[in-house]
Coordinates of C-alpha atoms in Angstrom, one line a residue:
X1 CA 119.5 77.0 155.1
X2 CA 122.4 79.2 154.3
X3 CA 122.1 82.9 153.8
X4 CA 122.8 82.5 150.0
X5 CA 120.0 80.0 149.7
X6 CA 117.6 82.2 151.7
X7 CA 118.4 85.2 149.5
X8 CA 117.8 83.1 146.4
X9 CA 114.5 82.0 147.8
X10 CA 113.5 85.5 148.7
X11 CA 114.5 86.8 145.3
X12 CA 112.5 84.1 143.5
X13 CA 109.4 84.9 145.7
X14 CA 109.8 88.6 144.9
X15 CA 110.0 87.8 141.2
X16 CA 106.8 85.8 141.4
X17 CA 105.1 88.7 143.1
X18 CA 106.5 91.3 140.6
X19 CA 105.4 89.2 137.6
X20 CA 101.8 89.0 139.0
X21 CA 101.8 92.7 139.7
X22 CA 103.0 93.7 136.2
X23 CA 100.5 91.3 134.5
X24 CA 97.7 92.8 136.5
X25 CA 98.9 96.3 135.6
X26 CA 99.0 95.5 131.9
X27 CA 95.4 94.2 132.2
X28 CA 94.4 97.5 133.8
X29 CA 96.2 99.6 131.3
X30 CA 94.6 97.7 128.4
X31 CA 91.2 98.5 129.9
X32 CA 91.9 102.1 130.6
X33 CA 94.2 103.1 127.7
X34 CA 91.5 104.4 125.5
X35 CA 91.3 107.5 123.4
X36 CA 89.4 110.3 125.3
X37 CA 85.9 111.3 124.3
X38 CA 85.9 114.8 123.1
X39 CA 83.6 117.4 124.7
X40 CA 80.7 118.1 122.4
X41 CA 80.1 121.6 121.3
X42 CA 77.6 123.4 123.5
X43 CA 78.1 121.2 126.5
X44 CA 78.5 122.8 130.0
X45 CA 82.1 121.6 130.3
X46 CA 83.2 122.8 126.9
X47 CA 84.5 126.2 128.1
X48 CA 85.6 125.1 131.5
X49 CA 87.7 122.1 130.8
X50 CA 90.9 122.1 128.7
X51 CA 92.4 118.8 127.6
X52 CA 94.6 117.3 130.3
X53 CA 98.3 117.7 129.7
X54 CA 97.7 119.9 126.7
X55 CA 101.3 120.9 126.8
X56 CA 102.5 117.3 126.4
X57 CA 102.8 115.9 122.9
X58 CA 101.1 112.5 123.0
X59 CA 103.0 111.1 120.0
X60 CA 106.4 112.1 121.5
X61 CA 105.4 110.5 124.8
X62 CA 104.3 107.3 123.1
X63 CA 107.5 107.2 121.1
X64 CA 109.8 107.6 124.2
X65 CA 107.7 105.1 126.2
X66 CA 107.8 102.5 123.4
X67 CA 111.5 103.0 123.0
X68 CA 112.1 102.2 126.7
X69 CA 109.8 99.2 126.6
X70 CA 111.7 97.9 123.6
X71 CA 115.0 98.3 125.5
X72 CA 113.7 96.7 128.6
X73 CA 112.2 93.8 126.7
X74 CA 115.6 93.1 125.2
X75 CA 117.2 93.0 128.7
X76 CA 114.4 90.7 129.9
X77 CA 114.8 88.4 127.0
X78 CA 118.5 88.0 127.7
X79 CA 118.0 87.5 131.4
X80 CA 115.6 84.6 131.1
X81 CA 117.7 82.5 128.6
X82 CA 121.3 83.1 129.9
X83 CA 123.0 81.7 133.0
X84 CA 123.1 82.4 135.8
X85 CA 119.4 82.9 136.3
X86 CA 119.1 86.1 138.4
X87 CA 115.6 86.7 139.8
X88 CA 116.6 90.1 141.3
X89 CA 117.8 91.4 138.0
X90 CA 114.6 90.4 136.2
X91 CA 112.5 92.0 139.0
X92 CA 114.5 95.2 138.6
X93 CA 113.7 95.3 134.9
X94 CA 110.0 94.7 135.6
X95 CA 109.9 97.4 138.3
X96 CA 111.5 99.9 135.9
X97 CA 108.8 99.1 133.3
X98 CA 106.1 99.6 135.9
X99 CA 107.5 102.9 137.2
X100 CA 107.7 104.7 133.8
X101 CA 107.3 103.3 130.3
X102 CA 104.1 101.4 130.8
X103 CA 102.1 104.2 132.5
X104 CA 103.6 106.6 130.0
X105 CA 102.4 104.6 127.1
X106 CA 98.9 104.4 128.5
X107 CA 98.9 108.2 129.3
X108 CA 99.9 108.9 125.7
X109 CA 96.7 107.3 124.5
X110 CA 94.6 109.1 127.1
X111 CA 95.9 112.6 126.1
X112 CA 95.8 111.9 122.3
X113 CA 92.5 113.9 121.9
X114 CA 90.9 113.5 118.5
X115 CA 90.1 117.3 118.5
X116 CA 93.9 118.0 118.5
X117 CA 95.4 115.0 116.7
X118 CA 92.5 113.8 114.5
X119 CA 90.3 110.8 115.3
X120 CA 92.4 108.8 112.8
X121 CA 95.6 109.3 114.8
X122 CA 93.9 108.9 118.1
X123 CA 92.4 105.5 117.1
X124 CA 95.7 104.4 115.4
X125 CA 97.7 105.2 118.5
X126 CA 95.3 103.3 120.7
X127 CA 95.4 100.2 118.4
X128 CA 99.2 100.2 118.3
X129 CA 99.6 100.7 122.0
X130 CA 97.3 97.9 122.8
X131 CA 99.4 95.7 120.5
X132 CA 102.5 96.5 122.5
X133 CA 100.7 95.7 125.8
X134 CA 99.4 92.4 124.5
X135 CA 102.7 91.2 123.1
X136 CA 104.7 92.4 126.2
X137 CA 102.2 90.4 128.4
X138 CA 103.0 87.3 126.3
X139 CA 106.7 87.8 126.9
X140 CA 106.3 88.3 130.6
X141 CA 104.2 85.1 130.9
X142 CA 107.3 83.3 129.5
X143 CA 109.4 84.3 132.5
X144 CA 110.4 81.1 134.3
X145 CA 109.5 81.1 138.0
X146 CA 111.2 77.8 138.9
X147 CA 114.6 79.3 139.4
X148 CA 116.0 78.1 136.1
X149 CA 116.6 79.7 132.7
X150 CA 114.3 78.7 129.8
X151 CA 115.0 75.5 128.0
X152 CA 116.0 75.6 124.4
X153 CA 112.6 74.4 123.4
X154 CA 110.8 77.2 125.3
X155 CA 113.4 79.7 124.0
X156 CA 112.9 78.7 120.4
X157 CA 109.3 77.4 120.4
X158 CA 110.4 73.9 119.5
X159 CA 109.7 70.4 120.8
X160 CA 106.7 69.9 123.0
X161 CA 106.7 73.5 124.3
X162 CA 103.6 75.6 123.7
X163 CA 103.7 79.0 122.2
X164 CA 106.2 80.6 119.8
X165 CA 109.2 80.8 122.1
X166 CA 110.7 83.7 124.0
X167 CA 112.9 84.8 121.2
X168 CA 110.0 85.1 118.8
X169 CA 107.9 86.8 121.4
X170 CA 110.7 89.4 121.9
X171 CA 110.8 90.1 118.2
X172 CA 107.1 90.7 118.1
X173 CA 107.4 93.1 121.1
X174 CA 110.1 94.9 119.1
X175 CA 107.9 95.2 116.0
X176 CA 105.0 96.5 118.1
X177 CA 107.2 99.1 119.8
X178 CA 108.6 100.1 116.4
X179 CA 105.1 100.5 115.1
X180 CA 104.3 103.0 117.9
X181 CA 107.6 104.8 117.5
X182 CA 106.9 105.1 113.8
X183 CA 103.9 107.3 114.4
X184 CA 106.3 110.1 115.3
X185 CA 108.0 110.0 112.0
X186 CA 104.7 109.4 110.2
X187 CA 102.8 112.3 111.8
X188 CA 99.2 113.1 111.1
X189 CA 99.9 114.0 107.5
X190 CA 101.8 110.8 106.9
X191 CA 99.0 108.7 108.5
X192 CA 96.4 110.5 106.3
X193 CA 98.5 109.8 103.2
X194 CA 99.0 106.2 104.2
X195 CA 95.3 105.7 104.6
X196 CA 94.5 107.5 101.3
X197 CA 96.9 105.1 99.5
X198 CA 95.3 102.1 101.1
X199 CA 91.8 103.3 100.2
X200 CA 92.9 104.1 96.7
X201 CA 94.3 100.6 96.2
X202 CA 91.0 99.1 97.4
X203 CA 89.1 101.1 94.7
X204 CA 91.7 100.1 92.1
X205 CA 91.2 96.4 93.0
X206 CA 87.5 96.7 92.6
X207 CA 87.9 98.5 89.3
X208 CA 90.3 95.9 88.0
X209 CA 87.8 93.1 89.0
X210 CA 85.0 95.0 87.2
X211 CA 87.1 95.4 84.1
X212 CA 88.0 91.7 84.1
X213 CA 84.3 90.8 84.5
X214 CA 83.4 93.2 81.6
X215 CA 86.0 91.5 79.4
X216 CA 84.5 88.1 80.3
X217 CA 81.1 89.4 79.4
X218 CA 82.4 90.6 76.0
X219 CA 84.1 87.2 75.3
X220 CA 80.9 85.3 76.3
X221 CA 78.8 87.5 73.9
X222 CA 81.2 86.8 71.0
X223 CA 81.0 83.1 71.8
X224 CA 77.2 83.2 71.8
X225 CA 77.2 84.9 68.4
X226 CA 79.6 82.3 66.9
X227 CA 77.9 79.3 68.4
X228 CA 74.8 79.7 66.2
X229 CA 72.3 77.0 66.9
X230 CA 74.7 74.4 68.3
X231 CA 73.0 72.1 70.7
X232 CA 74.4 70.8 74.0
X233 CA 75.4 67.6 72.2
X234 CA 78.2 69.4 70.4
X235 CA 79.5 71.1 73.6
X236 CA 82.3 69.9 75.8
X237 CA 80.8 68.2 79.0
X238 CA 82.7 70.7 81.2
X239 CA 81.2 73.6 79.3
X240 CA 77.7 72.2 80.0
X241 CA 78.5 71.9 83.7
X242 CA 79.8 75.5 83.8
X243 CA 76.7 76.7 82.1
X244 CA 74.5 74.9 84.6
X245 CA 76.4 75.9 87.7
X246 CA 77.9 79.3 86.7
X247 CA 78.3 81.5 89.8
X248 CA 77.3 84.7 88.0
X249 CA 74.5 85.6 85.6
X250 CA 75.4 87.2 82.3
X251 CA 74.2 90.4 80.9
X252 CA 71.3 89.7 78.5
X253 CA 72.0 90.2 74.8
X254 CA 69.3 92.8 74.4
X255 CA 70.4 94.4 77.8
X256 CA 67.0 96.1 78.6
X257 CA 68.4 97.6 81.8
X258 CA 71.4 99.1 79.9
X259 CA 73.8 97.5 82.3
X260 CA 76.7 97.6 79.8
X261 CA 76.2 101.3 79.5
X262 CA 76.2 101.7 83.2
X263 CA 79.3 99.5 83.5
X264 CA 81.2 101.6 81.1
X265 CA 80.2 104.8 82.9
X266 CA 81.1 103.4 86.2
X267 CA 84.6 102.3 85.2
X268 CA 85.3 105.7 83.8
X269 CA 84.3 107.4 87.0
X270 CA 86.1 105.0 89.2
X271 CA 89.3 105.9 87.3
X272 CA 88.5 109.5 88.2
X273 CA 88.0 108.7 91.8
X274 CA 91.4 106.9 91.9
X275 CA 92.9 110.1 90.5
X276 CA 91.0 112.0 93.2
X277 CA 92.7 110.0 95.9
X278 CA 96.1 110.7 94.3
X279 CA 95.4 114.4 94.0
X280 CA 94.1 114.8 97.5
X281 CA 97.2 112.9 98.9
X282 CA 99.6 115.2 97.0
X283 CA 97.8 118.6 97.1
X284 CA 96.1 118.5 100.5
X285 CA 97.4 115.8 102.8
X286 CA 101.1 116.4 101.9
X287 CA 100.7 120.1 102.7
X288 CA 98.9 119.7 106.0
X289 CA 100.2 122.1 108.7
X290 CA 101.8 120.3 111.7
X291 CA 99.2 118.8 114.0
X292 CA 98.5 119.4 116.9
X293 CA 99.0 123.0 116.0
X294 CA 102.1 124.6 117.6
X295 CA 101.3 127.6 115.5
X296 CA 98.5 128.3 113.1
X297 CA 99.1 129.6 109.6
X298 CA 99.4 133.4 109.7
X299 CA 96.3 134.1 107.7
X300 CA 94.2 131.8 109.8
X301 CA 95.6 133.1 113.1
X302 CA 94.5 136.6 112.1
X303 CA 90.9 135.4 111.8
X304 CA 90.8 133.3 114.9
X305 CA 93.3 131.8 117.4
X306 CA 91.3 128.5 117.5
X307 CA 91.6 125.6 115.2
X308 CA 89.8 126.6 112.0
X309 CA 88.4 123.1 111.4
X310 CA 91.4 121.5 109.8
X311 CA 91.3 118.5 112.2
X312 CA 87.5 118.0 111.8
X313 CA 87.8 118.4 108.0
X314 CA 90.6 115.9 107.7
X315 CA 88.7 113.3 109.7
X316 CA 85.6 113.8 107.6
X317 CA 87.6 113.4 104.4
X318 CA 89.1 110.1 105.6
X319 CA 85.7 108.8 106.6
X320 CA 84.3 109.6 103.2
X321 CA 87.3 108.1 101.4
X322 CA 86.7 104.8 103.4
X323 CA 83.0 104.9 102.6
X324 CA 83.8 105.1 98.9
X325 CA 85.8 101.8 99.1
X326 CA 82.8 100.1 100.7
X327 CA 80.4 101.6 98.1
X328 CA 82.7 100.5 95.3
X329 CA 82.7 96.9 96.6
X330 CA 78.9 96.9 96.8
X331 CA 78.6 98.4 93.3
X332 CA 80.8 95.7 91.9
X333 CA 78.6 93.0 93.6
X334 CA 75.5 94.7 92.2
X335 CA 76.9 94.4 88.7
X336 CA 77.8 90.8 89.1
X337 CA 74.2 90.1 90.3
X338 CA 72.8 92.2 87.4
X339 CA 70.8 94.1 90.0
X340 CA 69.9 97.2 88.1
X341 CA 68.1 99.1 90.9
X342 CA 71.0 98.5 93.2
X343 CA 73.4 99.5 90.5
X344 CA 71.6 102.8 90.0
X345 CA 71.4 103.5 93.8
X346 CA 75.1 102.7 94.4
X347 CA 76.3 104.6 91.4
X348 CA 74.5 107.8 92.7
X349 CA 75.8 107.3 96.2
X350 CA 79.4 106.6 95.1
X351 CA 79.6 109.6 92.8
X352 CA 77.9 111.9 95.3
X353 CA 80.3 110.8 98.0
X354 CA 83.3 111.5 95.7
X355 CA 81.8 114.9 94.9
X356 CA 81.2 115.7 98.6
X357 CA 84.7 114.6 99.5
X358 CA 86.3 117.0 97.1
X359 CA 83.9 119.8 98.2
X360 CA 85.6 119.7 101.7
X361 CA 89.0 120.4 100.1
X362 CA 88.1 123.0 97.5
X363 CA 90.4 125.5 99.3
X364 CA 93.8 124.9 100.7
X365 CA 94.5 124.8 104.5
X366 CA 94.9 128.6 104.6
X367 CA 91.5 129.1 102.9
X368 CA 92.9 130.0 99.5
X369 CA 92.1 128.7 96.0
X370 CA 94.9 127.0 94.1
X371 CA 95.5 124.6 91.2
X372 CA 93.8 121.8 93.0
X373 CA 90.7 124.0 93.3
X374 CA 90.4 124.2 89.5
X375 CA 90.9 120.4 89.1
X376 CA 88.3 119.8 91.9
X377 CA 85.6 121.7 90.0
X378 CA 86.3 119.7 86.9
X379 CA 86.2 116.5 88.9
X380 CA 82.8 117.5 90.5
X381 CA 81.4 118.3 87.1
X382 CA 82.4 114.8 85.8
X383 CA 80.8 113.2 88.9
X384 CA 77.5 115.1 88.4
X385 CA 76.9 113.9 84.9
X386 CA 74.0 111.6 84.7
X387 CA 72.6 112.4 88.1

């Protein structure tokens, strides 16, 4: 065996070992890269322990680590499809990933404390980082260990090869890295606004479905009035089948449970709730101070150097906004089933949750009343009607 052949064999053996090591590391990071549990108020460690690496911005660290992973995945992708196949070069790229970007990405999740960055951001970062780790693992598994570059089929995911191909896998890694990097641009305020829009759209969808159902009910009522005493013999066969196997009951003509009245009231208030999402997004989320706080607003700093509850308030608002979307879906289902007791219960709970959500945001982030405050009082008054 010549020296060249021996070196090639050693390089390939080293590559196999390095691939196994990085695969194991990724598995470990996936298990350990979890958002930290915040110390509960009153616990013995509350005053003694400060968050680890409090001076490091978790979102910046995640951005920089993801950027490096994206660059290294590009190098890796090119090395496994272009001749000559160079195991030593591939091993070098993998070692560089292990030495910095991968641990950095996991560390970003670990130091992204909900008490500083909000629970929403902490969970979002964790989810996006895990996506990067999962997709990078898929790309690493595509590295050929037989001393040859990937075939066209394995590169493109064609022929009898399994999987989507190394090029597609690389693209997915890029997307996952871009998603993590995007959190730096988005910020806590941007993430809150994004979620508010998503929740608002879900409520809008439920409202539109309810309105469409209400129109169908109105049309059916008109048809019943015009049909007179026609018997089934004069009906179209398909209409008879639809009557027998209709998926939803219709509101009775006499409407003893006043479901039509409740439906009209609900659609009006759901429109107000949609406006609430828009107003909160514009007047509160868009004006959020930078989180985590490099510097508190002056008026708040004079009162206390600690976080005045902005993070906790924001998380609670987002939780309630999401709860409203679930309640709205349940309310729509109750109407479709003509379940009057459930309708009453869900109406009360939905309107109360909307009322309570706005209550958290009556004053701005500096504790002052503003134009939104006036609107919020009117909104709450509308929600309380009929309780």
